[in-house]
CSV table of C-alpha atoms and ligand atoms in Angstrom, one decimal:
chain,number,residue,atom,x,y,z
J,1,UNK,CA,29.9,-16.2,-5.7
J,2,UNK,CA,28.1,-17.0,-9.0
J,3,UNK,CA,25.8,-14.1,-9.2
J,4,UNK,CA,24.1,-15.8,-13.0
J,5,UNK,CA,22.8,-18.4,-10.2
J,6,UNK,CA,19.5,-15.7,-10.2
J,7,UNK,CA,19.6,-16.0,-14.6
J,8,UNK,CA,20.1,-19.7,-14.5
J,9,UNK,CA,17.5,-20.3,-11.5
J,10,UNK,CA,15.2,-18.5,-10.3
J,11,UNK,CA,11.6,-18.4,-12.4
J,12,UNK,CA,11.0,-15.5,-15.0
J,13,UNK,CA,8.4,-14.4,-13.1
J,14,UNK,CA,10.9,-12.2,-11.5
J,15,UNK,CA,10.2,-8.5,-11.6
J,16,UNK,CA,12.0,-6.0,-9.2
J,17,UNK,CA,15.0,-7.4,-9.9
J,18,UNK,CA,14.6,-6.4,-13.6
J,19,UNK,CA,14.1,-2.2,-12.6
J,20,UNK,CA,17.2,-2.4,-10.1
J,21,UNK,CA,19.7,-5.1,-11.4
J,22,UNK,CA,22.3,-5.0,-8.5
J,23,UNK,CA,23.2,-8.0,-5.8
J,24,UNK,CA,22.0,-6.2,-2.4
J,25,UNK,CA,23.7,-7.7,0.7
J,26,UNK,CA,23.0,-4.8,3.6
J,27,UNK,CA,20.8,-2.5,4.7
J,28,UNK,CA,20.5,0.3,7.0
J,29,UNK,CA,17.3,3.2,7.4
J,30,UNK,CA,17.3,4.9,3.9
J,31,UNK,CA,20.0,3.2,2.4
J,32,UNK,CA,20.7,-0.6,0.5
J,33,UNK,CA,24.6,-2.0,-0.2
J,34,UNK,CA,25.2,-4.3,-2.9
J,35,UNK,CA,27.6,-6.9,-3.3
J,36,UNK,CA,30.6,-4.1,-4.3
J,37,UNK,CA,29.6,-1.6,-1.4
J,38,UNK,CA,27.9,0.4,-3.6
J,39,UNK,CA,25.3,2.6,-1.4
J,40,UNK,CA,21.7,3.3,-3.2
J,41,UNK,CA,19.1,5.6,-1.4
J,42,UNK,CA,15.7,3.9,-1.1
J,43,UNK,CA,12.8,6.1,-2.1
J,44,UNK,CA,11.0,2.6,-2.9
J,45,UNK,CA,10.7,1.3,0.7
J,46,UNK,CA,10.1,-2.2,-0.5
J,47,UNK,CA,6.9,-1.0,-2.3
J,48,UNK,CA,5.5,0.3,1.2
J,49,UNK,CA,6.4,-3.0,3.3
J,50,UNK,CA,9.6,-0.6,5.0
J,51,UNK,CA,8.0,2.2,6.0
J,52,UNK,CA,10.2,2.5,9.0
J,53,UNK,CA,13.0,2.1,7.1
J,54,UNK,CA,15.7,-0.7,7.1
J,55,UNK,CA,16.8,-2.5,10.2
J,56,UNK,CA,15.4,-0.6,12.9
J,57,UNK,CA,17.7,-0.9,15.6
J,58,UNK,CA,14.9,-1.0,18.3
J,59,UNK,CA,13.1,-3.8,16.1
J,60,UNK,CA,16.2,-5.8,15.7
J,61,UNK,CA,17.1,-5.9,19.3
J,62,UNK,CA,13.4,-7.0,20.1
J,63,UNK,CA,13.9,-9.9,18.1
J,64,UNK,CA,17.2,-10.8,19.4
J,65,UNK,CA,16.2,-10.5,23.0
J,66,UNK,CA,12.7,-12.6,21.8
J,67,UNK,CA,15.0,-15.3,19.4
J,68,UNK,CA,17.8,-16.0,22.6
J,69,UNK,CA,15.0,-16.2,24.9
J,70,UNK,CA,13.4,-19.2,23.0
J,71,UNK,CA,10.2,-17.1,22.3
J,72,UNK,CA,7.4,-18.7,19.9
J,73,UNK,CA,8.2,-18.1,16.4
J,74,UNK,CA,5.5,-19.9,14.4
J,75,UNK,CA,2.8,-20.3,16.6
J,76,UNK,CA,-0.6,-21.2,13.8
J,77,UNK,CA,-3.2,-18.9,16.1
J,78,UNK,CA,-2.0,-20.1,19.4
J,79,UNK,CA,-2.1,-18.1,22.1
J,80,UNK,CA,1.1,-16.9,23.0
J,81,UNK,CA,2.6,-14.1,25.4
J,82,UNK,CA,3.5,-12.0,22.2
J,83,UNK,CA,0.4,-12.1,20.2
J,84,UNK,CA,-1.1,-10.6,23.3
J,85,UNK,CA,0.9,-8.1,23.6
J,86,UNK,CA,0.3,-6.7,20.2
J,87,UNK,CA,-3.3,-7.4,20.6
J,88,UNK,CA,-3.2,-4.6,23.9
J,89,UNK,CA,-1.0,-2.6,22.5
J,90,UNK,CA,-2.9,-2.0,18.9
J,91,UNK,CA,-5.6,-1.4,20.7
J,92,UNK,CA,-4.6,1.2,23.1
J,93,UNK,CA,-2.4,2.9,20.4
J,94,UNK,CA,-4.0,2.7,17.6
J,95,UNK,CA,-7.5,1.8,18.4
J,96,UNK,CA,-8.6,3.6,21.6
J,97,UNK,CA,-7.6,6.8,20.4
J,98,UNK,CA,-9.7,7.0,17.5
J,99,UNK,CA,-12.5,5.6,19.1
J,100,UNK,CA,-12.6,2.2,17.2
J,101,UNK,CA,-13.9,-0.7,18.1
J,102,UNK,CA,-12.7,-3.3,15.5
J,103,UNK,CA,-12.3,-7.3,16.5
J,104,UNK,CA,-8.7,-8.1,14.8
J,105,UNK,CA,-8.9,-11.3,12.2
J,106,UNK,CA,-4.8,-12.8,11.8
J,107,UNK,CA,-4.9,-13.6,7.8
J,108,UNK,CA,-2.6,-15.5,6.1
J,109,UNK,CA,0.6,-13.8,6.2
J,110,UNK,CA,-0.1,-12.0,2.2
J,111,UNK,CA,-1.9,-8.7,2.1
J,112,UNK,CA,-3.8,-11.0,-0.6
J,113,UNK,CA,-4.7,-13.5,1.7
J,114,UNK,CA,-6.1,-10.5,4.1
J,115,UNK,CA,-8.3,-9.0,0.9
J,116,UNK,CA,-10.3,-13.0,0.0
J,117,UNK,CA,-10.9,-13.0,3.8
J,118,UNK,CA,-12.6,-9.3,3.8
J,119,UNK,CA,-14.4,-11.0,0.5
J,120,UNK,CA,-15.4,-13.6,1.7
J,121,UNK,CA,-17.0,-12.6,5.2
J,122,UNK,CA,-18.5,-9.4,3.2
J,123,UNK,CA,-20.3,-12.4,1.2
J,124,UNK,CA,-21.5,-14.5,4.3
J,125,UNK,CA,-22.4,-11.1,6.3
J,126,UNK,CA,-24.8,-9.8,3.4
J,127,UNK,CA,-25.4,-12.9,1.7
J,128,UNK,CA,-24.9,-11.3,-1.5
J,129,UNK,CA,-22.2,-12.5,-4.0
J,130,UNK,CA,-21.6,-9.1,-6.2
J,131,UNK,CA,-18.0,-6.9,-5.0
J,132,UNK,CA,-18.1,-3.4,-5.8
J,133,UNK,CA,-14.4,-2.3,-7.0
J,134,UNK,CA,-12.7,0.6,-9.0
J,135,UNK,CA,-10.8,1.8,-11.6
J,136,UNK,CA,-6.9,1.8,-10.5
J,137,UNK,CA,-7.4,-0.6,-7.9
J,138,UNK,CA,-4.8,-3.0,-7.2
J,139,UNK,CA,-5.7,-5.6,-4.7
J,140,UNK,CA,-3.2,-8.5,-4.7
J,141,UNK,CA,-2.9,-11.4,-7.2
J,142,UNK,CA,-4.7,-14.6,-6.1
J,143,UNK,CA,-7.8,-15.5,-7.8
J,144,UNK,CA,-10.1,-13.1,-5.6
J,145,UNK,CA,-8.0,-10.5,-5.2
J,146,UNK,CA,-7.0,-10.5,-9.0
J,147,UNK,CA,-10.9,-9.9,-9.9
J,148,UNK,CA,-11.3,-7.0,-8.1
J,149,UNK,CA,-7.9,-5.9,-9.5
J,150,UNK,CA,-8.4,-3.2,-12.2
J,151,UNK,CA,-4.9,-3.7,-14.2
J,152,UNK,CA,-5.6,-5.8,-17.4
J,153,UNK,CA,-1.9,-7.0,-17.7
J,154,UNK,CA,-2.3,-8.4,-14.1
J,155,UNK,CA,-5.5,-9.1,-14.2
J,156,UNK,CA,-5.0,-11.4,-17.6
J,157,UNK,CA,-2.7,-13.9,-15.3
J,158,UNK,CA,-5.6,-15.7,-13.3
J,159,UNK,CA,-6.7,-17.6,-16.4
J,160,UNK,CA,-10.2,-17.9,-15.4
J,161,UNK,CA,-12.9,-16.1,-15.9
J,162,UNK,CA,-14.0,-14.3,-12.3
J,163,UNK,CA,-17.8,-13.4,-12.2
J,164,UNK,CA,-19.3,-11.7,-9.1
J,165,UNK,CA,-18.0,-8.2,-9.9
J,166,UNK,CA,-18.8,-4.7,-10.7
J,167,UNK,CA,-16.3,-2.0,-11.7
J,168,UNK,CA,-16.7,1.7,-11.1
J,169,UNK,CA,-14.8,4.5,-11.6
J,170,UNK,CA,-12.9,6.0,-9.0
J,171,UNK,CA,-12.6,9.7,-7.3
J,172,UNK,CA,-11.9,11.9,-10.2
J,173,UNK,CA,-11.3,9.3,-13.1
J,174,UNK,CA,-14.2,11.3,-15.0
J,175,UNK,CA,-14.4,14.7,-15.5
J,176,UNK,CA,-17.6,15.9,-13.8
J,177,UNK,CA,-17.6,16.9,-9.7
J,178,UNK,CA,-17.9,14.7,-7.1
J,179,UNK,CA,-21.5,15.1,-6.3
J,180,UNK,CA,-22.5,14.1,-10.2
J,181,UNK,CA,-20.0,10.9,-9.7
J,182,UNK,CA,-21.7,10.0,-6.4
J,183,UNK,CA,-25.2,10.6,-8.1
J,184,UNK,CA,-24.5,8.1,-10.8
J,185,UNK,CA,-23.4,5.9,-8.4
J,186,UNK,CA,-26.4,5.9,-6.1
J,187,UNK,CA,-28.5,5.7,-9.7
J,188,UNK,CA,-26.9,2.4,-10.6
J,189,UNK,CA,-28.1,1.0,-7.3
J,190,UNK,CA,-30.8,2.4,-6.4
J,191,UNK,CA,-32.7,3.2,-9.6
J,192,UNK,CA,-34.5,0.0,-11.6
J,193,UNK,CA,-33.4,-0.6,-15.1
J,194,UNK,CA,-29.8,-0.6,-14.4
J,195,UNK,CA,-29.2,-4.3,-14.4
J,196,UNK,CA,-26.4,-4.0,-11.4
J,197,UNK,CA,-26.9,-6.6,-8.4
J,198,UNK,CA,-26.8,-4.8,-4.7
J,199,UNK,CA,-23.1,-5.4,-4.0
J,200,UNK,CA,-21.9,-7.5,-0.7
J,201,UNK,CA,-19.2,-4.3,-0.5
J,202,UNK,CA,-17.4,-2.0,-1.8
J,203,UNK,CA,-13.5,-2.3,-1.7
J,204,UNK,CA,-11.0,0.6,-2.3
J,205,UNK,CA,-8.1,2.3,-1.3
J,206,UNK,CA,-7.9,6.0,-0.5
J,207,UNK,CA,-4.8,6.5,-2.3
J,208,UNK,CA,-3.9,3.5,-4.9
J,209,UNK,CA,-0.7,2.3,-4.8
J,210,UNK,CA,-0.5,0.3,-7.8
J,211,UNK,CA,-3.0,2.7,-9.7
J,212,UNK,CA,-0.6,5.7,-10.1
J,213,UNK,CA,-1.0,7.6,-6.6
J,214,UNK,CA,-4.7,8.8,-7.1
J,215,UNK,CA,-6.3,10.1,-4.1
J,216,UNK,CA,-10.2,9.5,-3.3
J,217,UNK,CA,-10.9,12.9,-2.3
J,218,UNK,CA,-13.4,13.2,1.4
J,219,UNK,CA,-16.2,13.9,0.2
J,220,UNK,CA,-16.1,11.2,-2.2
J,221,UNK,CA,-15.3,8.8,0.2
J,222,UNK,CA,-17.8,9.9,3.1
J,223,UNK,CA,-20.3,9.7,0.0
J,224,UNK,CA,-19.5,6.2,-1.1
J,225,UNK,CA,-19.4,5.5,2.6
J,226,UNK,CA,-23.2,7.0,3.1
J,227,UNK,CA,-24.4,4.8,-0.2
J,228,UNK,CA,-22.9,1.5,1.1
J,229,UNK,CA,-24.8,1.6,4.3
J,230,UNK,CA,-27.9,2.6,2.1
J,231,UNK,CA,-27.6,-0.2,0.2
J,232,UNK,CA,-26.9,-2.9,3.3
J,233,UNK,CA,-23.1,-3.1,1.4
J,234,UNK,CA,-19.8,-3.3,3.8
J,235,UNK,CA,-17.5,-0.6,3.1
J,236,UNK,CA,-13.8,-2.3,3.0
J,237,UNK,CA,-10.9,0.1,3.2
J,238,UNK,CA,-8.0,-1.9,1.8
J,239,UNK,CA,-4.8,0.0,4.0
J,240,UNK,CA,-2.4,-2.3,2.5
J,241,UNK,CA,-0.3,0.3,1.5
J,242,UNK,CA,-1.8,4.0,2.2
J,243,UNK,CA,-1.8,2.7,5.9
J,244,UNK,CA,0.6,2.2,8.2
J,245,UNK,CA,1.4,6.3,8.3
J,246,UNK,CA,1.8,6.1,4.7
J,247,UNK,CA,-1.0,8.8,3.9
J,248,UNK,CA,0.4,11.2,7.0
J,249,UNK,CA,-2.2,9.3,9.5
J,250,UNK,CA,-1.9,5.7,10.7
J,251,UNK,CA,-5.0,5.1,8.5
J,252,UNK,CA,-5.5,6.5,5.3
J,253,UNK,CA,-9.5,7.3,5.9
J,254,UNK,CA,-8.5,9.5,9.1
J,255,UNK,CA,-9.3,12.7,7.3
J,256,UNK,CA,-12.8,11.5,5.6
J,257,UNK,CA,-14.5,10.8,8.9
J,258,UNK,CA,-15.7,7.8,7.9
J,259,UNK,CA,-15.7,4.4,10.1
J,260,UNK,CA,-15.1,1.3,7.3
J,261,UNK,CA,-16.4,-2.0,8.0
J,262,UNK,CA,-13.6,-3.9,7.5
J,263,UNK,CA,-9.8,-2.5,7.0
J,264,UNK,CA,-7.0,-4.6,5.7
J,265,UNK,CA,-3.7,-4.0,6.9
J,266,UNK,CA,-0.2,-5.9,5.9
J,267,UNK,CA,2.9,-4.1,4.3
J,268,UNK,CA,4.5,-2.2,6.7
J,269,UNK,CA,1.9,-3.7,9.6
J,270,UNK,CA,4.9,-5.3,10.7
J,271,UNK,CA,7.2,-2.6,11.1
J,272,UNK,CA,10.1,-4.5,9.9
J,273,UNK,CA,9.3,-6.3,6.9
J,274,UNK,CA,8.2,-9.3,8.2
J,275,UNK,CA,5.3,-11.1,6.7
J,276,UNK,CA,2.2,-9.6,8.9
J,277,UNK,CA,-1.2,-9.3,8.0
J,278,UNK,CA,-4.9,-8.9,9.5
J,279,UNK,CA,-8.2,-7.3,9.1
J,280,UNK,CA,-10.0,-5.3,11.3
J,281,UNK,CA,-13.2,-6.6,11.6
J,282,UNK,CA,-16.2,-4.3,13.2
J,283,UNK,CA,-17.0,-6.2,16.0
J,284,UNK,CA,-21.0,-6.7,14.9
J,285,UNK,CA,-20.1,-8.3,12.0
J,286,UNK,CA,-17.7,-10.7,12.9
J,287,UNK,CA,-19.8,-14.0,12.6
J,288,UNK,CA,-16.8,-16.0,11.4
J,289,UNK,CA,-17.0,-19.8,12.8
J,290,UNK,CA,-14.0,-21.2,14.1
J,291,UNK,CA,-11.7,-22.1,11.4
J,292,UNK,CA,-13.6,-20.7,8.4
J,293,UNK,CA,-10.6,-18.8,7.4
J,294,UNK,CA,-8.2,-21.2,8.0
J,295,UNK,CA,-3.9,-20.2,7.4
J,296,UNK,CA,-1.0,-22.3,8.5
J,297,UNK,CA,1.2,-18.9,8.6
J,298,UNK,CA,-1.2,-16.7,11.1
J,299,UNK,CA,1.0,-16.6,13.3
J,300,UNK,CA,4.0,-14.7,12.5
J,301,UNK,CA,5.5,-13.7,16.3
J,302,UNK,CA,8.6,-12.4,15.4
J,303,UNK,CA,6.7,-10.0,13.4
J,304,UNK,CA,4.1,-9.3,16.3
J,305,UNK,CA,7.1,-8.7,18.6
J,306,UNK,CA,8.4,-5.9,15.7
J,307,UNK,CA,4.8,-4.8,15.4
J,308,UNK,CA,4.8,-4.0,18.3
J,309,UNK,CA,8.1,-2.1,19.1
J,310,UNK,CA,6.7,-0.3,15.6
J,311,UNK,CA,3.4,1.0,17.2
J,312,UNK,CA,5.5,2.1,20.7
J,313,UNK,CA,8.2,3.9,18.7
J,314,UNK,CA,6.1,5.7,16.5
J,315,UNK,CA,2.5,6.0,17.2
J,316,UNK,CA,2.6,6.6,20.7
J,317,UNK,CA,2.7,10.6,20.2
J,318,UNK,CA,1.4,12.6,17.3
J,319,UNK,CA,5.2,13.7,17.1
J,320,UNK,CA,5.5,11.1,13.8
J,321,UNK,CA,2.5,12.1,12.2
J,322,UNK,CA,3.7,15.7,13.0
J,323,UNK,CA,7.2,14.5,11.1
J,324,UNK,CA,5.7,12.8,8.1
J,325,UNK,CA,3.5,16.2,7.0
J,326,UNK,CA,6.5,18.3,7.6
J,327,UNK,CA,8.7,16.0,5.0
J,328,UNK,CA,5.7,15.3,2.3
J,329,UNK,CA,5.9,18.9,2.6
J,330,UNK,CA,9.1,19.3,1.9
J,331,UNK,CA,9.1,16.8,-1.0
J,332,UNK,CA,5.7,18.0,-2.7
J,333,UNK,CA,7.8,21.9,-2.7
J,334,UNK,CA,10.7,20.2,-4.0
J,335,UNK,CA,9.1,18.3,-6.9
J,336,UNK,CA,6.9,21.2,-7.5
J,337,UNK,CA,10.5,22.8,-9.0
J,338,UNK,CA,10.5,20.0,-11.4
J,339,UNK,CA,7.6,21.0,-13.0
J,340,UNK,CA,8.8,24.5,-14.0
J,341,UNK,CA,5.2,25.0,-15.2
J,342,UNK,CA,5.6,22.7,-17.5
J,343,UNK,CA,2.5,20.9,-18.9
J,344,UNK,CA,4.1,17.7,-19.2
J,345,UNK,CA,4.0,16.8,-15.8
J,346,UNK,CA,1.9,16.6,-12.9
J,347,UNK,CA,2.1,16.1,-9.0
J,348,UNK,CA,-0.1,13.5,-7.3
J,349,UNK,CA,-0.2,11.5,-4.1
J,350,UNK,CA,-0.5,12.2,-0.4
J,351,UNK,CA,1.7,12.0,2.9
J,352,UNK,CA,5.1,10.5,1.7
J,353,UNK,CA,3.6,8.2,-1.4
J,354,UNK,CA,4.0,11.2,-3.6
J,355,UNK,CA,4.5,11.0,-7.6
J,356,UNK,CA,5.2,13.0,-10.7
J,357,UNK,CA,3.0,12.1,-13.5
J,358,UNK,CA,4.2,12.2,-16.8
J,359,UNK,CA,2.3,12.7,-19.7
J,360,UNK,CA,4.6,10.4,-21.8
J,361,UNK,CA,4.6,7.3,-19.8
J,362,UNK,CA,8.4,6.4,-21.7
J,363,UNK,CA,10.1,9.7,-19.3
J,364,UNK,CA,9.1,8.2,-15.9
J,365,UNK,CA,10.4,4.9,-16.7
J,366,UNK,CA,13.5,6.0,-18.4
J,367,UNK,CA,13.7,8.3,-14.9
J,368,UNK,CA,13.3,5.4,-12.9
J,369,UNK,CA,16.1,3.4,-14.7
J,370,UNK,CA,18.8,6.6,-15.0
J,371,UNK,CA,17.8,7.4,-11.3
J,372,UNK,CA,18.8,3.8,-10.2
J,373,UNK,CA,21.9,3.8,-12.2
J,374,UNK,CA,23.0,7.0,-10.3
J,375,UNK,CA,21.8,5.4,-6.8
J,376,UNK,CA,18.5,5.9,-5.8
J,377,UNK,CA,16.0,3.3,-6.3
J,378,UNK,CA,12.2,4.5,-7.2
J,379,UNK,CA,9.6,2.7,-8.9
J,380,UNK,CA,6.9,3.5,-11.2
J,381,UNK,CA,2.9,3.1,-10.9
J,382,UNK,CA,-0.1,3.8,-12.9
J,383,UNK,CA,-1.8,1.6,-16.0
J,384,UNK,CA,1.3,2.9,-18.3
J,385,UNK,CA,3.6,3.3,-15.8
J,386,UNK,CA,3.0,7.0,-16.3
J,387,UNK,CA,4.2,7.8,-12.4
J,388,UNK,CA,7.5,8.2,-10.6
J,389,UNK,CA,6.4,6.9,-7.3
J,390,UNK,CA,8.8,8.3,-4.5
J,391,UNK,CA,7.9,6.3,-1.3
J,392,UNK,CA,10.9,7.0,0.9
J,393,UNK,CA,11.0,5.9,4.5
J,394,UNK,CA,8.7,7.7,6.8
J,395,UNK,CA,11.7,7.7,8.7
J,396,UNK,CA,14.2,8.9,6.3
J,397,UNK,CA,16.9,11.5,7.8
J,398,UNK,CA,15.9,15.6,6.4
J,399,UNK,CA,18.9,15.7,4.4
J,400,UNK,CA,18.7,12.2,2.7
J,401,UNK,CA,14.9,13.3,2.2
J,402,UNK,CA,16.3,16.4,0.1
J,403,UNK,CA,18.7,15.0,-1.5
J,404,UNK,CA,17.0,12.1,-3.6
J,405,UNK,CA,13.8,14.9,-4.6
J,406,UNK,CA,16.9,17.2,-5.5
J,407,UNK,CA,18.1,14.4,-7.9
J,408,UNK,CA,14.8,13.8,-9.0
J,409,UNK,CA,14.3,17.2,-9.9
J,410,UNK,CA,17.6,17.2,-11.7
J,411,UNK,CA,16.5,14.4,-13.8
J,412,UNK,CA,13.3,15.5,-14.4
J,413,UNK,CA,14.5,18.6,-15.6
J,414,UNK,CA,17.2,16.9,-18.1
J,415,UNK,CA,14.9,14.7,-19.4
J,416,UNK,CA,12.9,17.9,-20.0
J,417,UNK,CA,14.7,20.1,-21.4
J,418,UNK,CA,13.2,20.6,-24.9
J,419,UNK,CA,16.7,19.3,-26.9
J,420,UNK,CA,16.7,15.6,-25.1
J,421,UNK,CA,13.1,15.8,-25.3
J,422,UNK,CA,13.1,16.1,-28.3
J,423,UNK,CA,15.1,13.5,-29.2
J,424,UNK,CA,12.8,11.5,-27.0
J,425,UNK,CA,10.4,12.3,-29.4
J,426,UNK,CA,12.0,10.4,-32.0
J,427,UNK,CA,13.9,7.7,-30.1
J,428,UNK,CA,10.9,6.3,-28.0
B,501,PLP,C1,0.6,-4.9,-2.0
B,501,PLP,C2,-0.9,-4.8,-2.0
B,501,PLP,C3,-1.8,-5.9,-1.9
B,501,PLP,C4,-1.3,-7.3,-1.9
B,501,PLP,O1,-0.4,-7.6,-0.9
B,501,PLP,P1,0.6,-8.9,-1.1
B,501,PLP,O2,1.3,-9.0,0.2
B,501,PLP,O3,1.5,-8.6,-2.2
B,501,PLP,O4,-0.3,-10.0,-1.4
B,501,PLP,C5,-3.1,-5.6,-1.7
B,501,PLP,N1,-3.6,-4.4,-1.8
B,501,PLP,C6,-2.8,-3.3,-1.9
B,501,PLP,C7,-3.4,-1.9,-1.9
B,501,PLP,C8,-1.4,-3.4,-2.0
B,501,PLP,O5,-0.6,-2.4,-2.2
């Protein structure tokens, strides 16, 4: 097969392919095969869309049984027999238990497409036009989800200028305490003289992704929480990535104690990496008329059915949350070796999206590249891609688990040591 088809072909626009150059033809749990055979262990879980790993064999015998027996696959928002079954079975899995009571929008099939419809009914609810964002927020790249998107490189691509914004800084980007942060905060809205329009929301995420792995500590979230609904705002959690048991808890906010408005969900949503995405919509506020957020692809049923086999599998005990603390533990201990005390790097990140942050941006990308040459495949995050982001499977098998932080340690460690660093010094 002519494998320069992708050189020749496909648009430069292309960007994953670029960090792990291989031809990948299988995949099973924590591990991808190229072309050769060649076995690579995942701690990139398709940036947070595989959280369950590869192939789950419960998942891929759903959709067998549903494809032979000439289930609905693209069914626009029809009703069908499968949608209904996810709609039950979120809500008595993942609902019910945590006493919520959110009305479920199906978005486009794009974790994007989910963030312009929590835009735009925070717009029509408060009939304000303003969108309250922060620094290191990554929230998808069309035009309205570009905006609120804090990365300039990224940001630079929509062409356009995007009015109807205001940027704060997040959890722990400045140096004073959380209460002074909040105070400012509430100043800017509340206090006259400021100049800053009473936002229609705020949208964040707990942990960002994108951002480098910075968590939004409790308090700071139950405070931007309290200011929101001081201010008639909508508080939108985007879960895109933290959620789906990312963060240790099916949503990433479990710990804060606070109730968000509206929570978008996509990424992993699906369970088996099947375009999936919707917003949870508290049930007040859902004054949407029929067809105001139109989508041809809202109705993705294979990936209901996996959705579905993903929420019974996983989420009907506290066993897997019980699982995913015990291995972010076991991680976090591991990478704390690779910091030997050194000053150079940092640990960051919750549940099992967990980083080391480098104070030379250069190491974690030159990590990233050496680390995928040896086999394991992990990505970097942050404005200078200052952040080795290991995002393993929340499934991934105790000994795989140790084995790709005990090569990350060892490469860490090389790259360290104060000869090659030095010579980094020079050479980067
Ligand atoms: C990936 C991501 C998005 C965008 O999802 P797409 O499916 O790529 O459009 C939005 N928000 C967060 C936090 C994400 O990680």
């Amino acid at each position: 097969m002519n494998f320069n088809i992708f050189d020749e072909s496909e648009s430069e626009v292309r960007s994953y392919c670029r960090s792990f150059p291989a031809v990948f033809a299988n995949s099973q749990g924590s591990m991808l095969y190229d072309v050769k055979g060649r076995g690579y262990l995942d701690f990139f879980a398709g940036a947070g869309s595989l959280n369950y790993g590869h192939n789950d064999p419960d998942m891929i015998e759903a959709v067998v049984h549903y494809l032979r027996q000439g289930g609905i696959l693209q069914g626009l928002d029809l009703h069908t027999e499968a949608k209904a079954r996810f709609l039950a079975t979120f809500r008595r899995i993942i609902l019910e238990p945590r006493k919520l009571d959110y009305k479920l929008q199906f978005t486009g099939p794009t974790g994007a497409n989910a963030v312009e419809a929590a835009l735009k009914l925070a717009r029509k609810v408060t009939d304000r036009h303003t969108i309250a964002c922060f620094s290191g927020g990554y929230h998808g790249m069309s035009q309205g989800a570009l905006a609120i998107t804090a990365n300039a490189t990224k940001r630079s691509s929509v062409g356009v200028q995007v009015p109807g914004i205001v940027r704060l800084p997040y959890d722990g980007i400045s140096l004073t305490d959380v209460n002074t942060q909040l105070m400012l905060l509430r100043d800017m809205f509340t206090k006259p003289g400021y100049g800053v329009d009473l936002p229609a929301a705020f949208i964040l995420e707990c942990v960002q992704g994108e951002g480098g792995l910075n968590c939004a500590s409790n308090a700071w979230l139950a405070g931007v929480a309290q200011l929101a609904k001081e201010i008639g705002a909508l508080l939108i959690v985007d879960d895109i990535q933290a959620g789906c048991g990312r963060t240790g808890t099916f949503f990433s906010f479990e710990g804060a104690g606070i109730v968000p408005d509206i929570v978008c969900l996509s990424k992993s949503l699906s369970g088996a990496g099947f375009p999936l995405s919707l917003n949870l919509i508290r049930r007040e506020i859902d004054i949407w008329n029929p067809g105001e957020h139109n989508g041809t692809f809202r109705g993705n049923n294979v990936a209901m059915v996996t959705a579905t086999v993903a929420l019974e599998k996983f989420w009907s005990t506290p066993a897997f949350a019980d699982s995913i603390a015990e291995k972010s533990a076991v991680l976090r201990a591991t990478l704390l070796d690779a910091l030997d005390g050194n000053d150079q790097i940092s640990i960051t990140g919750r549940g099992l999206m967990v980083g080391l942050r480098f104070v030379r941006p250069a190491i974690a990308k030159a990590l990233s590249r050496q680390l995928f040459e040896d086999g394991l495949i992990i990505e970097t995050g942050g404005p200078n891609n200052e952040v080795l982001k290991c995002m393993p499977a929340l499934t991934i098998d105790s000994v795989l688990l140790e084995q790709g932080a005990a090569r990350i340690v060892d490469a860490t460690r090389a790259a360290m040591t104060p000869p090659s660093f030095a010579r980094q010094n020079v050479c980067l």
